[in-house]
Amino acid sequence: GGLPAARGSHSSDLHGHSTASPTAPQEVLSTPPVPSYFRVGVSEPEAQRRWEATVRWREKNDIDTILKEEPAHYDLINRYVPFSMYLPDKEGHIVTIEKFGGIYSDGLKDHGIGVSELLRHYIFQLEWLWTVAAPREADMITMIMDLGNVTLDQLTSDNMELVKARVRIGCTHYPNRAVRLLVVNVPSWASYGYRIMASLISEETKAKIQLLTHEDLSRGALQMYIHHKNLRPEYGGTSKIPVGGAPLDLKILKQVRGSGEEDS
């Protein structure tokens, strides 16, 4: 799953930004071929440019070895910002579920967990997803992003920085891996937040987004894509497996706990 390192004059950060100096010589050693999902909707030179920026970002932030790390506070962060690799959809794609209702709460701040720690945690999960759970280049996912219990009071600068950084990382360094993005339990005021995110999202990704209210879920909107037996009741299904308790969730937890991680 690792990528060969690329070297050059660049600056990069965990938030997904990556820039290369236009005047400094770029020495790229053994850059892997551009994955097919980087080519979607762009020219070959642009795909190459974006891919090389991602390779530099991975090197700068030690992404290739992140799965060998002992992730700090893994269970604690997942308690407040749940991320699940749930049961498959009707086409066999893994369904990921992200719940934002407890995002960056006081419970996390009390443990000294900030935006950088939350982003490292998220990247660990993405790397595990695309290295272990869905390792083939052609693999794709269905994403459920749950805004249930998100309040206007949570639209703080820290929270918006975190959400924008998560979106930027996904769109920049893991692009076009979702077959659809289902944003559920959308509150009436969510158009404000969506406008902020829209500038970060490619046109190809925007075309995959569906905004669904609680009423839409009650009418079975998700059952078009996911069998009711593989959906939680809150999403219109009958599955009794809790979010965070699906086989892939337990597999990643076994790896994390086997590395000696302890919550404080």
PDB file of C-alpha atoms in Angstrom:
ATOM      1  CA  GLY A   1       0.000   0.000   0.000  1.00  0.00           C
ATOM      2  CA  GLY A   2       2.911   2.428   0.438  1.00  0.00           C
ATOM      3  CA  LEU A   3       4.058   4.882  -2.188  1.00  0.00           C
ATOM      4  CA  PRO A   4       7.683   5.530  -3.126  1.00  0.00           C
ATOM      5  CA  ALA A   5       8.997   8.792  -1.769  1.00  0.00           C
ATOM      6  CA  ALA A   6       9.225  11.858  -3.961  1.00  0.00           C
ATOM      7  CA  ARG A   7      11.740  14.565  -3.236  1.00  0.00           C
ATOM      8  CA  GLY A   8      11.777  18.192  -4.270  1.00  0.00           C
ATOM      9  CA  SER A   9      11.551  21.755  -3.035  1.00  0.00           C
ATOM     10  CA  HIS A  10       8.086  21.965  -1.557  1.00  0.00           C
ATOM     11  CA  SER A  11       5.994  22.861   1.418  1.00  0.00           C
ATOM     12  CA  SER A  12       3.127  20.752   2.618  1.00  0.00           C
ATOM     13  CA  ASP A  13       0.938  20.328   5.659  1.00  0.00           C
ATOM     14  CA  LEU A  14      -1.408  17.793   7.154  1.00  0.00           C
ATOM     15  CA  HIS A  15      -4.424  19.871   6.128  1.00  0.00           C
ATOM     16  CA  GLY A  16      -3.993  18.728   2.544  1.00  0.00           C
ATOM     17  CA  HIS A  17      -2.194  21.738   1.084  1.00  0.00           C
ATOM     18  CA  SER A  18       0.841  20.986  -1.058  1.00  0.00           C
ATOM     19  CA  THR A  19       2.807  23.505  -3.051  1.00  0.00           C
ATOM     20  CA  ALA A  20       5.967  23.233  -5.097  1.00  0.00           C
ATOM     21  CA  SER A  21       8.321  26.079  -5.844  1.00  0.00           C
ATOM     22  CA  PRO A  22       8.026  27.013  -9.545  1.00  0.00           C
ATOM     23  CA  THR A  23      11.717  27.913  -9.780  1.00  0.00           C
ATOM     24  CA  ALA A  24      13.380  25.167  -7.742  1.00  0.00           C
ATOM     25  CA  PRO A  25      14.440  22.004  -9.585  1.00  0.00           C
ATOM     26  CA  GLN A  26      12.101  19.101  -8.924  1.00  0.00           C
ATOM     27  CA  GLU A  27      13.828  15.780  -8.433  1.00  0.00           C
ATOM     28  CA  VAL A  28      11.137  13.125  -8.304  1.00  0.00           C
ATOM     29  CA  LEU A  29      12.477   9.656  -7.655  1.00  0.00           C
ATOM     30  CA  SER A  30      10.441   6.665  -8.817  1.00  0.00           C
ATOM     31  CA  THR A  31       7.070   8.392  -8.744  1.00  0.00           C
ATOM     32  CA  PRO A  32       4.486   5.626  -9.233  1.00  0.00           C
ATOM     33  CA  PRO A  33       2.159   5.731 -12.247  1.00  0.00           C
ATOM     34  CA  VAL A  34      -0.789   8.085 -11.916  1.00  0.00           C
ATOM     35  CA  PRO A  35      -3.781   6.142 -10.509  1.00  0.00           C
ATOM     36  CA  SER A  36      -6.869   6.103 -12.706  1.00  0.00           C
ATOM     37  CA  TYR A  37      -8.956   7.986 -10.144  1.00  0.00           C
ATOM     38  CA  PHE A  38      -6.624  11.004 -10.434  1.00  0.00           C
ATOM     39  CA  ARG A  39      -7.393  11.196 -14.156  1.00  0.00           C
ATOM     40  CA  VAL A  40     -11.149  11.683 -13.813  1.00  0.00           C
ATOM     41  CA  GLY A  41     -12.287  14.965 -15.353  1.00  0.00           C
ATOM     42  CA  VAL A  42      -8.808  16.451 -15.900  1.00  0.00           C
ATOM     43  CA  SER A  43      -6.097  16.419 -18.553  1.00  0.00           C
ATOM     44  CA  GLU A  44      -3.163  14.024 -18.292  1.00  0.00           C
ATOM     45  CA  PRO A  45      -0.669  16.815 -17.397  1.00  0.00           C
ATOM     46  CA  GLU A  46      -3.022  18.073 -14.674  1.00  0.00           C
ATOM     47  CA  ALA A  47      -3.513  14.554 -13.333  1.00  0.00           C
ATOM     48  CA  GLN A  48       0.274  14.120 -13.228  1.00  0.00           C
ATOM     49  CA  ARG A  49       0.705  17.452 -11.423  1.00  0.00           C
ATOM     50  CA  ARG A  50      -1.918  16.580  -8.811  1.00  0.00           C
ATOM     51  CA  TRP A  51      -0.501  13.111  -8.296  1.00  0.00           C
ATOM     52  CA  GLU A  52       3.025  14.400  -7.796  1.00  0.00           C
ATOM     53  CA  ALA A  53       1.692  16.922  -5.259  1.00  0.00           C
ATOM     54  CA  THR A  54       0.019  14.052  -3.403  1.00  0.00           C
ATOM     55  CA  VAL A  55       3.226  11.987  -3.424  1.00  0.00           C
ATOM     56  CA  ARG A  56       5.071  14.977  -1.919  1.00  0.00           C
ATOM     57  CA  TRP A  57       2.310  15.448   0.688  1.00  0.00           C
ATOM     58  CA  ARG A  58       2.546  11.781   1.636  1.00  0.00           C
ATOM     59  CA  GLU A  59       6.318  12.002   2.036  1.00  0.00           C
ATOM     60  CA  LYS A  60       6.197  15.241   4.029  1.00  0.00           C
ATOM     61  CA  ASN A  61       3.612  13.850   6.465  1.00  0.00           C
ATOM     62  CA  ASP A  62       4.897  10.238   6.680  1.00  0.00           C
ATOM     63  CA  ILE A  63       1.645   8.866   5.287  1.00  0.00           C
ATOM     64  CA  ASP A  64       3.299   5.736   3.884  1.00  0.00           C
ATOM     65  CA  THR A  65       4.118   4.557   7.409  1.00  0.00           C
ATOM     66  CA  ILE A  66       1.049   5.884   9.234  1.00  0.00           C
ATOM     67  CA  LEU A  67      -0.478   2.413   9.652  1.00  0.00           C
ATOM     68  CA  LYS A  68       2.614   1.379  11.629  1.00  0.00           C
ATOM     69  CA  GLU A  69       2.004   4.157  14.151  1.00  0.00           C
ATOM     70  CA  GLU A  70       0.186   3.732  17.451  1.00  0.00           C
ATOM     71  CA  PRO A  71      -2.774   6.111  16.924  1.00  0.00           C
ATOM     72  CA  ALA A  72      -3.346   8.215  20.003  1.00  0.00           C
ATOM     73  CA  HIS A  73      -6.823   8.326  21.570  1.00  0.00           C
ATOM     74  CA  TYR A  74      -8.340   6.257  18.761  1.00  0.00           C
ATOM     75  CA  ASP A  75     -11.415   5.074  20.704  1.00  0.00           C
ATOM     76  CA  LEU A  76     -11.916   8.470  22.298  1.00  0.00           C
ATOM     77  CA  ILE A  77     -11.915  10.339  18.990  1.00  0.00           C
ATOM     78  CA  ASN A  78     -14.208   7.771  17.382  1.00  0.00           C
ATOM     79  CA  ARG A  79     -16.628   8.249  20.270  1.00  0.00           C
ATOM     80  CA  TYR A  80     -17.038  11.941  19.437  1.00  0.00           C
ATOM     81  CA  VAL A  81     -16.514  11.834  15.668  1.00  0.00           C
ATOM     82  CA  PRO A  82     -17.702   8.348  14.683  1.00  0.00           C
ATOM     83  CA  PHE A  83     -16.383   6.899  11.427  1.00  0.00           C
ATOM     84  CA  SER A  84     -17.625   3.464  10.409  1.00  0.00           C
ATOM     85  CA  MET A  85     -16.780   1.122   7.545  1.00  0.00           C
ATOM     86  CA  TYR A  86     -20.238  -0.367   7.578  1.00  0.00           C
ATOM     87  CA  LEU A  87     -21.940  -3.097   5.539  1.00  0.00           C
ATOM     88  CA  PRO A  88     -21.801  -3.035   1.720  1.00  0.00           C
ATOM     89  CA  ASP A  89     -24.306  -1.401  -0.615  1.00  0.00           C
ATOM     90  CA  LYS A  90     -26.232  -3.270  -3.328  1.00  0.00           C
ATOM     91  CA  GLU A  91     -23.250  -3.038  -5.695  1.00  0.00           C
ATOM     92  CA  GLY A  92     -20.799  -4.393  -3.135  1.00  0.00           C
ATOM     93  CA  HIS A  93     -19.131  -1.068  -2.293  1.00  0.00           C
ATOM     94  CA  ILE A  94     -18.163  -0.468   1.327  1.00  0.00           C
ATOM     95  CA  VAL A  95     -20.480   2.087   2.924  1.00  0.00           C
ATOM     96  CA  THR A  96     -18.668   4.535   5.166  1.00  0.00           C
ATOM     97  CA  ILE A  97     -20.621   6.477   7.780  1.00  0.00           C
ATOM     98  CA  GLU A  98     -19.367   9.714   9.315  1.00  0.00           C
ATOM     99  CA  LYS A  99     -21.350  11.331  12.125  1.00  0.00           C
ATOM    100  CA  PHE A 100     -20.629  14.983  12.800  1.00  0.00           C
ATOM    101  CA  GLY A 101     -22.986  15.614  15.738  1.00  0.00           C
ATOM    102  CA  GLY A 102     -20.211  15.437  18.357  1.00  0.00           C
ATOM    103  CA  ILE A 103     -17.463  17.023  16.294  1.00  0.00           C
ATOM    104  CA  TYR A 104     -14.691  18.740  18.248  1.00  0.00           C
ATOM    105  CA  SER A 105     -16.632  18.792  21.494  1.00  0.00           C
ATOM    106  CA  ASP A 106     -15.406  19.803  24.929  1.00  0.00           C
ATOM    107  CA  GLY A 107     -14.785  16.113  25.596  1.00  0.00           C
ATOM    108  CA  LEU A 108     -12.009  16.157  23.016  1.00  0.00           C
ATOM    109  CA  LYS A 109     -10.621  19.521  24.063  1.00  0.00           C
ATOM    110  CA  ASP A 110     -10.408  18.317  27.663  1.00  0.00           C
ATOM    111  CA  HIS A 111      -7.943  15.660  26.488  1.00  0.00           C
ATOM    112  CA  GLY A 112      -5.850  18.179  24.554  1.00  0.00           C
ATOM    113  CA  ILE A 113      -7.022  16.842  21.214  1.00  0.00           C
ATOM    114  CA  GLY A 114      -7.054  19.537  18.538  1.00  0.00           C
ATOM    115  CA  VAL A 115      -7.569  19.808  14.807  1.00  0.00           C
ATOM    116  CA  SER A 116      -4.160  18.337  13.890  1.00  0.00           C
ATOM    117  CA  GLU A 117      -4.766  15.238  16.019  1.00  0.00           C
ATOM    118  CA  LEU A 118      -8.234  14.775  14.549  1.00  0.00           C
ATOM    119  CA  LEU A 119      -6.875  15.045  10.998  1.00  0.00           C
ATOM    120  CA  ARG A 120      -4.112  12.505  11.693  1.00  0.00           C
ATOM    121  CA  HIS A 121      -6.764  10.157  13.056  1.00  0.00           C
ATOM    122  CA  TYR A 122      -8.890  10.654   9.915  1.00  0.00           C
ATOM    123  CA  ILE A 123      -5.963  10.020   7.567  1.00  0.00           C
ATOM    124  CA  PHE A 124      -5.125   6.828   9.504  1.00  0.00           C
ATOM    125  CA  GLN A 125      -8.665   5.616   8.848  1.00  0.00           C
ATOM    126  CA  LEU A 126      -8.519   6.563   5.153  1.00  0.00           C
ATOM    127  CA  GLU A 127      -5.205   4.769   4.703  1.00  0.00           C
ATOM    128  CA  TRP A 128      -6.558   1.656   6.394  1.00  0.00           C
ATOM    129  CA  LEU A 129      -9.663   1.806   4.205  1.00  0.00           C
ATOM    130  CA  TRP A 130      -7.710   2.036   0.936  1.00  0.00           C
ATOM    131  CA  THR A 131      -4.834  -0.248   1.952  1.00  0.00           C
ATOM    132  CA  VAL A 132      -6.589  -3.042   3.849  1.00  0.00           C
ATOM    133  CA  ALA A 133     -10.365  -2.886   3.339  1.00  0.00           C
ATOM    134  CA  ALA A 134     -10.505  -1.775  -0.317  1.00  0.00           C
ATOM    135  CA  PRO A 135      -6.971  -2.091  -1.729  1.00  0.00           C
ATOM    136  CA  ARG A 136      -7.728  -2.300  -5.452  1.00  0.00           C
ATOM    137  CA  GLU A 137      -7.367   0.798  -7.589  1.00  0.00           C
ATOM    138  CA  ALA A 138     -10.884   0.245  -8.959  1.00  0.00           C
ATOM    139  CA  ASP A 139     -12.472  -0.002  -5.489  1.00  0.00           C
ATOM    140  CA  MET A 140     -14.984   2.703  -4.612  1.00  0.00           C
ATOM    141  CA  ILE A 141     -17.226   3.499  -1.646  1.00  0.00           C
ATOM    142  CA  THR A 142     -20.637   4.909  -0.859  1.00  0.00           C
ATOM    143  CA  MET A 143     -20.313   7.689   1.724  1.00  0.00           C
ATOM    144  CA  ILE A 144     -22.973   8.594   4.277  1.00  0.00           C
ATOM    145  CA  MET A 145     -22.231  11.912   5.975  1.00  0.00           C
ATOM    146  CA  ASP A 146     -24.653  12.325   8.869  1.00  0.00           C
ATOM    147  CA  LEU A 147     -25.410  15.872  10.049  1.00  0.00           C
ATOM    148  CA  GLY A 148     -27.895  14.716  12.665  1.00  0.00           C
ATOM    149  CA  ASN A 149     -27.597  16.645  15.961  1.00  0.00           C
ATOM    150  CA  VAL A 150     -25.273  19.221  14.402  1.00  0.00           C
ATOM    151  CA  THR A 151     -26.245  22.661  15.689  1.00  0.00           C
ATOM    152  CA  LEU A 152     -25.493  26.198  14.567  1.00  0.00           C
ATOM    153  CA  ASP A 153     -23.464  26.622  17.752  1.00  0.00           C
ATOM    154  CA  GLN A 154     -21.018  24.042  16.396  1.00  0.00           C
ATOM    155  CA  LEU A 155     -20.114  26.197  13.400  1.00  0.00           C
ATOM    156  CA  THR A 156     -17.077  27.582  15.191  1.00  0.00           C
ATOM    157  CA  SER A 157     -13.876  28.507  13.386  1.00  0.00           C
ATOM    158  CA  ASP A 158     -12.134  25.377  14.726  1.00  0.00           C
ATOM    159  CA  ASN A 159     -14.938  23.112  13.583  1.00  0.00           C
ATOM    160  CA  MET A 160     -15.157  24.710  10.154  1.00  0.00           C
ATOM    161  CA  GLU A 161     -11.365  24.436   9.794  1.00  0.00           C
ATOM    162  CA  LEU A 162     -11.588  20.745  10.668  1.00  0.00           C
ATOM    163  CA  VAL A 163     -14.440  19.964   8.259  1.00  0.00           C
ATOM    164  CA  LYS A 164     -12.864  21.937   5.417  1.00  0.00           C
ATOM    165  CA  ALA A 165      -9.532  20.200   6.000  1.00  0.00           C
ATOM    166  CA  ARG A 166     -11.200  16.759   5.948  1.00  0.00           C
ATOM    167  CA  VAL A 167     -12.973  17.620   2.689  1.00  0.00           C
ATOM    168  CA  ARG A 168      -9.760  19.025   1.204  1.00  0.00           C
ATOM    169  CA  ILE A 169      -7.738  15.930   2.120  1.00  0.00           C
ATOM    170  CA  GLY A 170     -10.320  13.627   0.598  1.00  0.00           C
ATOM    171  CA  CYS A 171     -10.788  15.641  -2.594  1.00  0.00           C
ATOM    172  CA  THR A 172      -7.085  16.363  -3.098  1.00  0.00           C
ATOM    173  CA  HIS A 173      -5.312  13.174  -2.073  1.00  0.00           C
ATOM    174  CA  TYR A 174      -8.007  10.477  -2.386  1.00  0.00           C
ATOM    175  CA  PRO A 175     -10.068  11.902  -5.275  1.00  0.00           C
ATOM    176  CA  ASN A 176     -12.984  10.248  -7.049  1.00  0.00           C
ATOM    177  CA  ARG A 177     -13.089   7.210  -4.769  1.00  0.00           C
ATOM    178  CA  ALA A 178     -16.782   7.631  -3.878  1.00  0.00           C
ATOM    179  CA  VAL A 179     -19.503   6.402  -6.190  1.00  0.00           C
ATOM    180  CA  ARG A 180     -21.989   8.594  -4.284  1.00  0.00           C
ATOM    181  CA  LEU A 181     -22.045  10.963  -1.290  1.00  0.00           C
ATOM    182  CA  LEU A 182     -25.244  10.838   0.736  1.00  0.00           C
ATOM    183  CA  VAL A 183     -25.476  13.778   3.147  1.00  0.00           C
ATOM    184  CA  VAL A 184     -28.264  12.809   5.528  1.00  0.00           C
ATOM    185  CA  ASN A 185     -30.310  14.423   8.292  1.00  0.00           C
ATOM    186  CA  VAL A 186     -29.685  17.759   6.636  1.00  0.00           C
ATOM    187  CA  PRO A 187     -30.996  20.609   8.833  1.00  0.00           C
ATOM    188  CA  SER A 188     -32.806  23.584   7.344  1.00  0.00           C
ATOM    189  CA  TRP A 189     -29.811  25.897   7.813  1.00  0.00           C
ATOM    190  CA  ALA A 190     -27.286  23.532   6.173  1.00  0.00           C
ATOM    191  CA  SER A 191     -27.217  25.434   2.873  1.00  0.00           C
ATOM    192  CA  TYR A 192     -24.850  27.893   4.592  1.00  0.00           C
ATOM    193  CA  GLY A 193     -22.325  25.175   5.360  1.00  0.00           C
ATOM    194  CA  TYR A 194     -22.750  23.588   1.947  1.00  0.00           C
ATOM    195  CA  ARG A 195     -21.880  26.843   0.197  1.00  0.00           C
ATOM    196  CA  ILE A 196     -18.648  26.977   2.192  1.00  0.00           C
ATOM    197  CA  MET A 197     -17.766  23.406   1.185  1.00  0.00           C
ATOM    198  CA  ALA A 198     -18.817  23.759  -2.450  1.00  0.00           C
ATOM    199  CA  SER A 199     -15.716  25.737  -3.394  1.00  0.00           C
ATOM    200  CA  LEU A 200     -13.528  22.816  -2.270  1.00  0.00           C
ATOM    201  CA  ILE A 201     -15.365  20.156  -4.261  1.00  0.00           C
ATOM    202  CA  SER A 202     -14.845  19.256  -7.912  1.00  0.00           C
ATOM    203  CA  GLU A 203     -17.756  19.309 -10.342  1.00  0.00           C
ATOM    204  CA  GLU A 204     -17.476  15.530 -10.676  1.00  0.00           C
ATOM    205  CA  THR A 205     -17.911  15.159  -6.918  1.00  0.00           C
ATOM    206  CA  LYS A 206     -20.772  17.658  -6.717  1.00  0.00           C
ATOM    207  CA  ALA A 207     -22.701  15.556  -9.226  1.00  0.00           C
ATOM    208  CA  LYS A 208     -22.515  12.603  -6.797  1.00  0.00           C
ATOM    209  CA  ILE A 209     -23.893  14.473  -3.772  1.00  0.00           C
ATOM    210  CA  GLN A 210     -27.443  13.974  -2.538  1.00  0.00           C
ATOM    211  CA  LEU A 211     -28.814  16.026   0.363  1.00  0.00           C
ATOM    212  CA  LEU A 212     -31.421  14.041   2.312  1.00  0.00           C
ATOM    213  CA  THR A 213     -33.570  15.131   5.251  1.00  0.00           C
ATOM    214  CA  HIS A 214     -34.786  12.935   8.097  1.00  0.00           C
ATOM    215  CA  GLU A 215     -38.128  12.717   6.277  1.00  0.00           C
ATOM    216  CA  ASP A 216     -36.374  11.449   3.139  1.00  0.00           C
ATOM    217  CA  LEU A 217     -34.752   8.670   5.194  1.00  0.00           C
ATOM    218  CA  SER A 218     -38.114   7.745   6.710  1.00  0.00           C
ATOM    219  CA  ARG A 219     -39.486   7.332   3.189  1.00  0.00           C
ATOM    220  CA  GLY A 220     -36.699   4.859   2.369  1.00  0.00           C
ATOM    221  CA  ALA A 221     -34.482   7.092   0.213  1.00  0.00           C
ATOM    222  CA  LEU A 222     -31.313   5.117   1.011  1.00  0.00           C
ATOM    223  CA  GLN A 223     -32.864   1.747   0.157  1.00  0.00           C
ATOM    224  CA  MET A 224     -32.418   2.612  -3.514  1.00  0.00           C
ATOM    225  CA  TYR A 225     -28.687   2.003  -2.964  1.00  0.00           C
ATOM    226  CA  ILE A 226     -28.386  -0.096   0.197  1.00  0.00           C
ATOM    227  CA  HIS A 227     -30.452  -3.134   1.193  1.00  0.00           C
ATOM    228  CA  HIS A 228     -32.539  -2.511   4.301  1.00  0.00           C
ATOM    229  CA  LYS A 229     -30.739  -5.384   6.078  1.00  0.00           C
ATOM    230  CA  ASN A 230     -27.482  -3.432   5.709  1.00  0.00           C
ATOM    231  CA  LEU A 231     -28.930  -0.135   6.966  1.00  0.00           C
ATOM    232  CA  ARG A 232     -29.332   1.032  10.531  1.00  0.00           C
ATOM    233  CA  PRO A 233     -32.919   1.849  11.634  1.00  0.00           C
ATOM    234  CA  GLU A 234     -32.075   5.564  11.826  1.00  0.00           C
ATOM    235  CA  TYR A 235     -31.394   5.392   8.086  1.00  0.00           C
ATOM    236  CA  GLY A 236     -34.559   3.487   7.224  1.00  0.00           C
ATOM    237  CA  GLY A 237     -33.197  -0.059   7.582  1.00  0.00           C
ATOM    238  CA  THR A 238     -33.338  -3.038   9.926  1.00  0.00           C
ATOM    239  CA  SER A 239     -29.683  -3.784  10.743  1.00  0.00           C
ATOM    240  CA  LYS A 240     -28.969  -4.236  14.445  1.00  0.00           C
ATOM    241  CA  ILE A 241     -25.195  -3.873  14.012  1.00  0.00           C
ATOM    242  CA  PRO A 242     -24.177  -0.577  15.669  1.00  0.00           C
ATOM    243  CA  VAL A 243     -22.193   2.071  13.840  1.00  0.00           C
ATOM    244  CA  GLY A 244     -18.635   1.169  14.758  1.00  0.00           C
ATOM    245  CA  GLY A 245     -19.482  -2.494  15.244  1.00  0.00           C
ATOM    246  CA  ALA A 246     -19.388  -3.816  11.668  1.00  0.00           C
ATOM    247  CA  PRO A 247     -16.775  -6.459  10.738  1.00  0.00           C
ATOM    248  CA  LEU A 248     -14.351  -3.931   9.204  1.00  0.00           C
ATOM    249  CA  ASP A 249     -14.749  -1.632  12.228  1.00  0.00           C
ATOM    250  CA  LEU A 250     -13.824  -4.507  14.528  1.00  0.00           C
ATOM    251  CA  LYS A 251     -10.889  -5.449  12.309  1.00  0.00           C
ATOM    252  CA  ILE A 252      -9.324  -1.985  12.446  1.00  0.00           C
ATOM    253  CA  LEU A 253      -9.974  -1.796  16.199  1.00  0.00           C
ATOM    254  CA  LYS A 254      -8.179  -5.109  16.658  1.00  0.00           C
ATOM    255  CA  GLN A 255      -5.155  -3.688  14.835  1.00  0.00           C
ATOM    256  CA  VAL A 256      -5.232  -0.437  16.813  1.00  0.00           C
ATOM    257  CA  ARG A 257      -5.620  -2.139  20.192  1.00  0.00           C
ATOM    258  CA  GLY A 258      -2.972  -4.678  19.262  1.00  0.00           C
ATOM    259  CA  SER A 259      -0.523  -1.796  18.848  1.00  0.00           C
ATOM    260  CA  GLY A 260      -0.855  -0.971  22.544  1.00  0.00           C
ATOM    261  CA  GLU A 261      -3.043   2.115  22.292  1.00  0.00           C
ATOM    262  CA  GLU A 262      -4.672   3.223  25.519  1.00  0.00           C
ATOM    263  CA  ASP A 263      -7.107   6.039  26.091  1.00  0.00           C
ATOM    264  CA  SER A 264      -6.368   8.399  28.914  1.00  0.00           C
TER     265      SER A 264
END
